[in-house]
Amino acid sequence: MADGSGRRRRAGTGAVGSVLVGAVVVAVLAGPWAERLSGLAALGAWRTLLVAIVVQGVPFLLLGTVVSAAIGAFVPARAFSKILPRNPVLAVPVAGAAGVVLPGCECASVPVAGSLMRRGVAPAAALTFLLAAPAVNPVVLVSTVIAFPGKPEMAAARFGASLVTSVVMGWLWIRWGREEWLRLPVRHARHAPGAGRLEAFRRGLQHDFLQAGGFLVIGAMAAATFNVLVPPSVLEAFSGSPWLGVLVAAALAVLLSVCSEADAFVAASFTGFSPTARLAFMVVGPMVDMKLIALQSGAFGRAFAVRFCAATFVVAILCCALVGGVLL
């Protein structure tokens, strides 16, 4: 029974890896030919956006899977019990603060959070880290300061709203989260008898990268499709209304799926939107976007991703309204 389950897992990993390799190779090599054959310039734009999102996300995804595999292979479970408080309510803000020290993208946070859960970290703390790490690290904050020169309050507002959102979501999971919603990751890093830790690291890295990479491609396809099909004039019609502008900017963050290290420059270009709306774009994006929804669905299950992403979207908007009203 276990052998059959292992074969199914390996087959699923191979299929997802094929999606990653096949989609990118087809987009790069066959894209120009298909564009000439069809005469559709939009196809070329879609291909360019798809490749850009994937190339932008893969280095950080690789970073995340390396950290994930290293945690599973080399870090003993007792190490986390020493770092995090035993009380989950106290562990949540500690996990949020830990996100400050990891300069990674949202693509990296999902496999790392999964590895933390496999090592016995409470789901609420791991999910808090998942949301905080790509949103409050120094690289993101420096890029925000550069994108908004002379407006340090924008970086402060981003840090505050992102950290509060991640901690609130962790506490909400403690109060209302259910175990049946969350499909805990399988311990793929567990090595066979006689195999060393390096072999466990290799196996964990191979599995996590191929699985997460396939879902990254799926999310990138959805984001590229939106970019091509929706004209900018549709968005400009909503930018004049304060509340509609916040909602539209937040929805844009989900659909455009810009990397957290670069989204501040995109937000700065939305000159028609209010400061709070641009803050919402920068806070929501690293926590809820198309590629993250796909990655979370693959790692933790669709039932979890739908509920968690929807709740995060609402909490992030409310936190942006609160923090933006005070600081901006």
C-alpha positions as a Python dict, from the first residue, in 0.01 Angstrom:
ca = {
    (1, 'M'): (0, 0, 0),
    (2, 'A'): (280, 236, 92),
    (3, 'D'): (467, 146, -227),
    (4, 'G'): (160, 226, -435),
    (5, 'S'): (117, 558, -258),
    (6, 'G'): (483, 641, -318),
    (7, 'R'): (453, 559, -687),
    (8, 'R'): (147, 783, -718),
    (9, 'R'): (332, 1068, -547),
    (10, 'R'): (630, 1029, -779),
    (11, 'A'): (401, 1017, -1083),
    (12, 'G'): (226, 1334, -969),
    (13, 'T'): (559, 1508, -918),
    (14, 'G'): (672, 1409, -1266),
    (15, 'A'): (349, 1536, -1422),
    (16, 'V'): (381, 1874, -1252),
    (17, 'G'): (743, 1898, -1361),
    (18, 'S'): (633, 1829, -1718),
    (19, 'V'): (384, 2116, -1695),
    (20, 'L'): (663, 2352, -1585),
    (21, 'V'): (912, 2250, -1852),
    (22, 'G'): (660, 2202, -2132),
    (23, 'A'): (472, 2528, -2084),
    (24, 'V'): (782, 2745, -2067),
    (25, 'V'): (957, 2571, -2357),
    (26, 'V'): (648, 2596, -2579),
    (27, 'A'): (600, 2962, -2489),
    (28, 'V'): (961, 3049, -2568),
    (29, 'L'): (1018, 2840, -2880),
    (30, 'A'): (679, 2809, -3045),
    (31, 'G'): (545, 3152, -2947),
    (32, 'P'): (688, 3353, -3239),
    (33, 'W'): (575, 3091, -3490),
    (34, 'A'): (222, 3082, -3346),
    (35, 'E'): (207, 3462, -3346),
    (36, 'R'): (297, 3481, -3714),
    (37, 'L'): (56, 3204, -3803),
    (38, 'S'): (-238, 3355, -3620),
    (39, 'G'): (-155, 3720, -3682),
    (40, 'L'): (-243, 3801, -3319),
    (41, 'A'): (-6, 4050, -3160),
    (42, 'A'): (-172, 3980, -2826),
    (43, 'L'): (-29, 3628, -2835),
    (44, 'G'): (323, 3770, -2835),
    (45, 'A'): (240, 3997, -2541),
    (46, 'W'): (91, 3701, -2352),
    (47, 'R'): (402, 3492, -2415),
    (48, 'T'): (632, 3773, -2302),
    (49, 'L'): (435, 3827, -1980),
    (50, 'L'): (420, 3454, -1906),
    (51, 'V'): (794, 3410, -1945),
    (52, 'A'): (864, 3729, -1744),
    (53, 'I'): (652, 3612, -1448),
    (54, 'V'): (804, 3264, -1449),
    (55, 'V'): (1163, 3392, -1483),
    (56, 'Q'): (1095, 3646, -1209),
    (57, 'G'): (956, 3384, -973),
    (58, 'V'): (1180, 3081, -1033),
    (59, 'P'): (1495, 3211, -854),
    (60, 'F'): (1296, 3284, -540),
    (61, 'L'): (1104, 2958, -573),
    (62, 'L'): (1437, 2777, -590),
    (63, 'L'): (1554, 2967, -281),
    (64, 'G'): (1242, 2861, -96),
    (65, 'T'): (1268, 2496, -194),
    (66, 'V'): (1638, 2488, -97),
    (67, 'V'): (1550, 2628, 247),
    (68, 'S'): (1254, 2388, 272),
    (69, 'A'): (1466, 2083, 185),
    (70, 'A'): (1744, 2195, 418),
    (71, 'I'): (1498, 2232, 706),
    (72, 'G'): (1360, 1886, 643),
    (73, 'A'): (1698, 1715, 609),
    (74, 'F'): (1928, 1897, 851),
    (75, 'V'): (1725, 2078, 1120),
    (76, 'P'): (1600, 1862, 1408),
    (77, 'A'): (1238, 1908, 1509),
    (78, 'R'): (1337, 2006, 1864),
    (79, 'A'): (1509, 2321, 1729),
    (80, 'F'): (1175, 2485, 1655),
    (81, 'S'): (1033, 2405, 1996),
    (82, 'K'): (1322, 2603, 2144),
    (83, 'I'): (1274, 2905, 1917),
    (84, 'L'): (896, 2941, 1917),
    (85, 'P'): (681, 2978, 2228),
    (86, 'R'): (472, 2673, 2312),
    (87, 'N'): (157, 2884, 2322),
    (88, 'P'): (38, 2926, 1958),
    (89, 'V'): (-107, 3269, 2040),
    (90, 'L'): (242, 3390, 2133),
    (91, 'A'): (413, 3192, 1856),
    (92, 'V'): (218, 3379, 1587),
    (93, 'P'): (372, 3727, 1640),
    (94, 'V'): (718, 3569, 1682),
    (95, 'A'): (673, 3396, 1345),
    (96, 'G'): (560, 3726, 1192),
    (97, 'A'): (871, 3901, 1322),
    (98, 'A'): (1086, 3618, 1182),
    (99, 'G'): (966, 3716, 836),
    (100, 'V'): (1170, 4036, 864),
    (101, 'V'): (1501, 3850, 836),
    (102, 'L'): (1427, 3643, 522),
    (103, 'P'): (1468, 3845, 198),
    (104, 'G'): (1250, 3621, -17),
    (105, 'C'): (962, 3634, -260),
    (106, 'E'): (614, 3495, -203),
    (107, 'C'): (708, 3200, -427),
    (108, 'A'): (963, 3097, -163),
    (109, 'S'): (732, 3127, 137),
    (110, 'V'): (495, 2842, 51),
    (111, 'P'): (749, 2556, 47),
    (112, 'V'): (922, 2697, 355),
    (113, 'A'): (590, 2713, 545),
    (114, 'G'): (516, 2357, 438),
    (115, 'S'): (853, 2242, 566),
    (116, 'L'): (796, 2419, 897),
    (117, 'M'): (467, 2233, 940),
    (118, 'R'): (638, 1903, 860),
    (119, 'R'): (887, 1978, 1139),
    (120, 'G'): (610, 2022, 1393),
    (121, 'V'): (559, 2400, 1388),
    (122, 'A'): (198, 2496, 1463),
    (123, 'P'): (8, 2571, 1139),
    (124, 'A'): (-94, 2916, 1268),
    (125, 'A'): (271, 3017, 1317),
    (126, 'A'): (382, 2868, 982),
    (127, 'L'): (99, 3047, 798),
    (128, 'T'): (187, 3375, 968),
    (129, 'F'): (544, 3335, 848),
    (130, 'L'): (414, 3249, 498),
    (131, 'L'): (234, 3585, 481),
    (132, 'A'): (495, 3799, 656),
    (133, 'A'): (820, 3681, 496),
    (134, 'P'): (762, 3821, 144),
    (135, 'A'): (599, 4139, 270),
    (136, 'V'): (812, 4281, 553),
    (137, 'N'): (1168, 4177, 470),
    (138, 'P'): (1440, 4444, 420),
    (139, 'V'): (1461, 4400, 41),
    (140, 'V'): (1093, 4480, -3),
    (141, 'L'): (1104, 4776, 233),
    (142, 'V'): (1412, 4925, 62),
    (143, 'S'): (1249, 4888, -279),
    (144, 'T'): (941, 5068, -145),
    (145, 'V'): (1151, 5358, -18),
    (146, 'I'): (1320, 5385, -359),
    (147, 'A'): (990, 5363, -549),
    (148, 'F'): (836, 5641, -336),
    (149, 'P'): (1117, 5898, -289),
    (150, 'G'): (1053, 6150, -16),
    (151, 'K'): (764, 5941, 124),
    (152, 'P'): (907, 5716, 397),
    (153, 'E'): (558, 5691, 543),
    (154, 'M'): (463, 5465, 252),
    (155, 'A'): (726, 5208, 353),
    (156, 'A'): (622, 5239, 717),
    (157, 'A'): (257, 5190, 625),
    (158, 'R'): (345, 4886, 414),
    (159, 'F'): (543, 4730, 697),
    (160, 'G'): (272, 4797, 956),
    (161, 'A'): (-25, 4684, 746),
    (162, 'S'): (156, 4370, 624),
    (163, 'L'): (274, 4263, 969),
    (164, 'V'): (-65, 4325, 1128),
    (165, 'T'): (-240, 4133, 851),
    (166, 'S'): (-13, 3831, 888),
    (167, 'V'): (-47, 3821, 1268),
    (168, 'V'): (-425, 3866, 1258),
    (169, 'M'): (-455, 3582, 1005),
    (170, 'G'): (-249, 3358, 1233),
    (171, 'W'): (-475, 3433, 1527),
    (172, 'L'): (-785, 3384, 1313),
    (173, 'W'): (-657, 3042, 1214),
    (174, 'I'): (-616, 2951, 1582),
    (175, 'R'): (-974, 3058, 1652),
    (176, 'W'): (-1161, 2934, 1344),
    (177, 'G'): (-925, 2719, 1138),
    (178, 'R'): (-1010, 2350, 1101),
    (179, 'E'): (-769, 2064, 1051),
    (180, 'E'): (-979, 1915, 771),
    (181, 'W'): (-930, 2233, 562),
    (182, 'L'): (-552, 2200, 569),
    (183, 'R'): (-386, 1912, 389),
    (184, 'L'): (-57, 1891, 571),
    (185, 'P'): (244, 1831, 344),
    (186, 'V'): (377, 1476, 334),
    (187, 'R'): (726, 1421, 474),
    (188, 'H'): (899, 1370, 138),
    (189, 'A'): (1236, 1457, 290),
    (190, 'R'): (1235, 1142, 504),
    (191, 'H'): (1523, 935, 373),
    (192, 'A'): (1534, 564, 313),
    (193, 'P'): (1738, 332, 538),
    (194, 'G'): (2104, 372, 458),
    (195, 'A'): (2057, 707, 281),
    (196, 'G'): (2232, 1011, 422),
    (197, 'R'): (2106, 1359, 492),
    (198, 'L'): (2236, 1485, 159),
    (199, 'E'): (2020, 1230, -20),
    (200, 'A'): (1720, 1340, 188),
    (201, 'F'): (1798, 1700, 94),
    (202, 'R'): (1817, 1609, -277),
    (203, 'R'): (1488, 1423, -272),
    (204, 'G'): (1309, 1698, -82),
    (205, 'L'): (1445, 1966, -315),
    (206, 'Q'): (1346, 1772, -627),
    (207, 'H'): (992, 1709, -509),
    (208, 'D'): (919, 2057, -374),
    (209, 'F'): (1066, 2242, -672),
    (210, 'L'): (890, 2035, -939),
    (211, 'Q'): (556, 2047, -761),
    (212, 'A'): (562, 2418, -677),
    (213, 'G'): (709, 2507, -1018),
    (214, 'G'): (413, 2358, -1201),
    (215, 'F'): (167, 2563, -999),
    (216, 'L'): (380, 2874, -1052),
    (217, 'V'): (337, 2828, -1427),
    (218, 'I'): (-40, 2787, -1389),
    (219, 'G'): (-64, 3110, -1189),
    (220, 'A'): (160, 3292, -1437),
    (221, 'M'): (-65, 3184, -1724),
    (222, 'A'): (-372, 3325, -1548),
    (223, 'A'): (-196, 3654, -1469),
    (224, 'A'): (-67, 3695, -1825),
    (225, 'T'): (-413, 3627, -1966),
    (226, 'F'): (-565, 3902, -1750),
    (227, 'N'): (-295, 4149, -1849),
    (228, 'V'): (-367, 4092, -2217),
    (229, 'L'): (-747, 4081, -2210),
    (230, 'V'): (-830, 4374, -1978),
    (231, 'P'): (-757, 4722, -2123),
    (232, 'P'): (-617, 4996, -1895),
    (233, 'S'): (-922, 5217, -1960),
    (234, 'V'): (-1137, 4974, -1760),
    (235, 'L'): (-919, 5027, -1453),
    (236, 'E'): (-904, 5404, -1488),
    (237, 'A'): (-1282, 5423, -1459),
    (238, 'F'): (-1260, 5309, -1095),
    (239, 'S'): (-955, 5501, -976),
    (240, 'G'): (-1148, 5817, -887),
    (241, 'S'): (-1355, 5657, -609),
    (242, 'P'): (-1162, 5610, -281),
    (243, 'W'): (-1319, 5278, -177),
    (244, 'L'): (-1357, 5144, -528),
    (245, 'G'): (-998, 5243, -595),
    (246, 'V'): (-879, 5039, -295),
    (247, 'L'): (-1080, 4735, -404),
    (248, 'V'): (-965, 4763, -765),
    (249, 'A'): (-600, 4807, -665),
    (250, 'A'): (-626, 4503, -437),
    (251, 'A'): (-788, 4299, -715),
    (252, 'L'): (-512, 4411, -951),
    (253, 'A'): (-250, 4285, -708),
    (254, 'V'): (-415, 3942, -716),
    (255, 'L'): (-442, 3929, -1093),
    (256, 'L'): (-114, 4089, -1200),
    (257, 'S'): (96, 3867, -970),
    (258, 'V'): (396, 4101, -954),
    (259, 'C'): (689, 3983, -741),
    (260, 'S'): (703, 4152, -399),
    (261, 'E'): (1052, 4291, -469),
    (262, 'A'): (917, 4481, -772),
    (263, 'D'): (554, 4562, -695),
    (264, 'A'): (633, 4896, -528),
    (265, 'F'): (747, 5037, -863),
    (266, 'V'): (423, 4920, -1024),
    (267, 'A'): (221, 5077, -741),
    (268, 'A'): (410, 5405, -780),
    (269, 'S'): (299, 5417, -1144),
    (270, 'F'): (-69, 5413, -1042),
    (271, 'T'): (-79, 5790, -1012),
    (272, 'G'): (-457, 5804, -1049),
    (273, 'F'): (-511, 5595, -736),
    (274, 'S'): (-509, 5724, -378),
    (275, 'P'): (-212, 5647, -147),
    (276, 'T'): (-427, 5396, 44),
    (277, 'A'): (-520, 5219, -279),
    (278, 'R'): (-154, 5192, -376),
    (279, 'L'): (-79, 5063, -26),
    (280, 'A'): (-346, 4795, -75),
    (281, 'F'): (-176, 4687, -398),
    (282, 'M'): (155, 4638, -216),
    (283, 'V'): (7, 4462, 88),
    (284, 'V'): (-235, 4227, -86),
    (285, 'G'): (-1, 4120, -368),
    (286, 'P'): (264, 3934, -162),
    (287, 'M'): (-11, 3755, 32),
    (288, 'V'): (-277, 3678, -230),
    (289, 'D'): (-208, 3658, -602),
    (290, 'M'): (-277, 3411, -881),
    (291, 'K'): (49, 3221, -849),
    (292, 'L'): (21, 3209, -469),
    (293, 'I'): (-332, 3071, -490),
    (294, 'A'): (-206, 2801, -725),
    (295, 'L'): (99, 2728, -507),
    (296, 'Q'): (-111, 2706, -189),
    (297, 'S'): (-364, 2480, -362),
    (298, 'G'): (-86, 2245, -463),
    (299, 'A'): (86, 2248, -123),
    (300, 'F'): (-206, 2254, 121),
    (301, 'G'): (-517, 2168, -82),
    (302, 'R'): (-783, 2364, -267),
    (303, 'A'): (-1021, 2380, 32),
    (304, 'F'): (-755, 2556, 235),
    (305, 'A'): (-643, 2793, -42),
    (306, 'V'): (-995, 2917, -118),
    (307, 'R'): (-1077, 2995, 244),
    (308, 'F'): (-738, 3126, 350),
    (309, 'C'): (-681, 3349, 48),
    (310, 'A'): (-1032, 3496, 64),
    (311, 'A'): (-996, 3574, 435),
    (312, 'T'): (-647, 3720, 384),
    (313, 'F'): (-777, 3944, 105),
    (314, 'V'): (-1047, 4091, 332),
    (315, 'V'): (-821, 4132, 636),
    (316, 'A'): (-547, 4295, 427),
    (317, 'I'): (-788, 4554, 285),
    (318, 'L'): (-921, 4639, 631),
    (319, 'C'): (-567, 4673, 770),
    (320, 'C'): (-469, 4896, 477),
    (321, 'A'): (-770, 5119, 539),
    (322, 'L'): (-679, 5145, 907),
    (323, 'V'): (-304, 5199, 868),
    (324, 'G'): (-344, 5417, 558),
    (325, 'G'): (-591, 5640, 741),
    (326, 'V'): (-336, 5697, 1016),
    (327, 'L'): (-7, 5724, 828),
    (328, 'L'): (-96, 5837, 473),
}
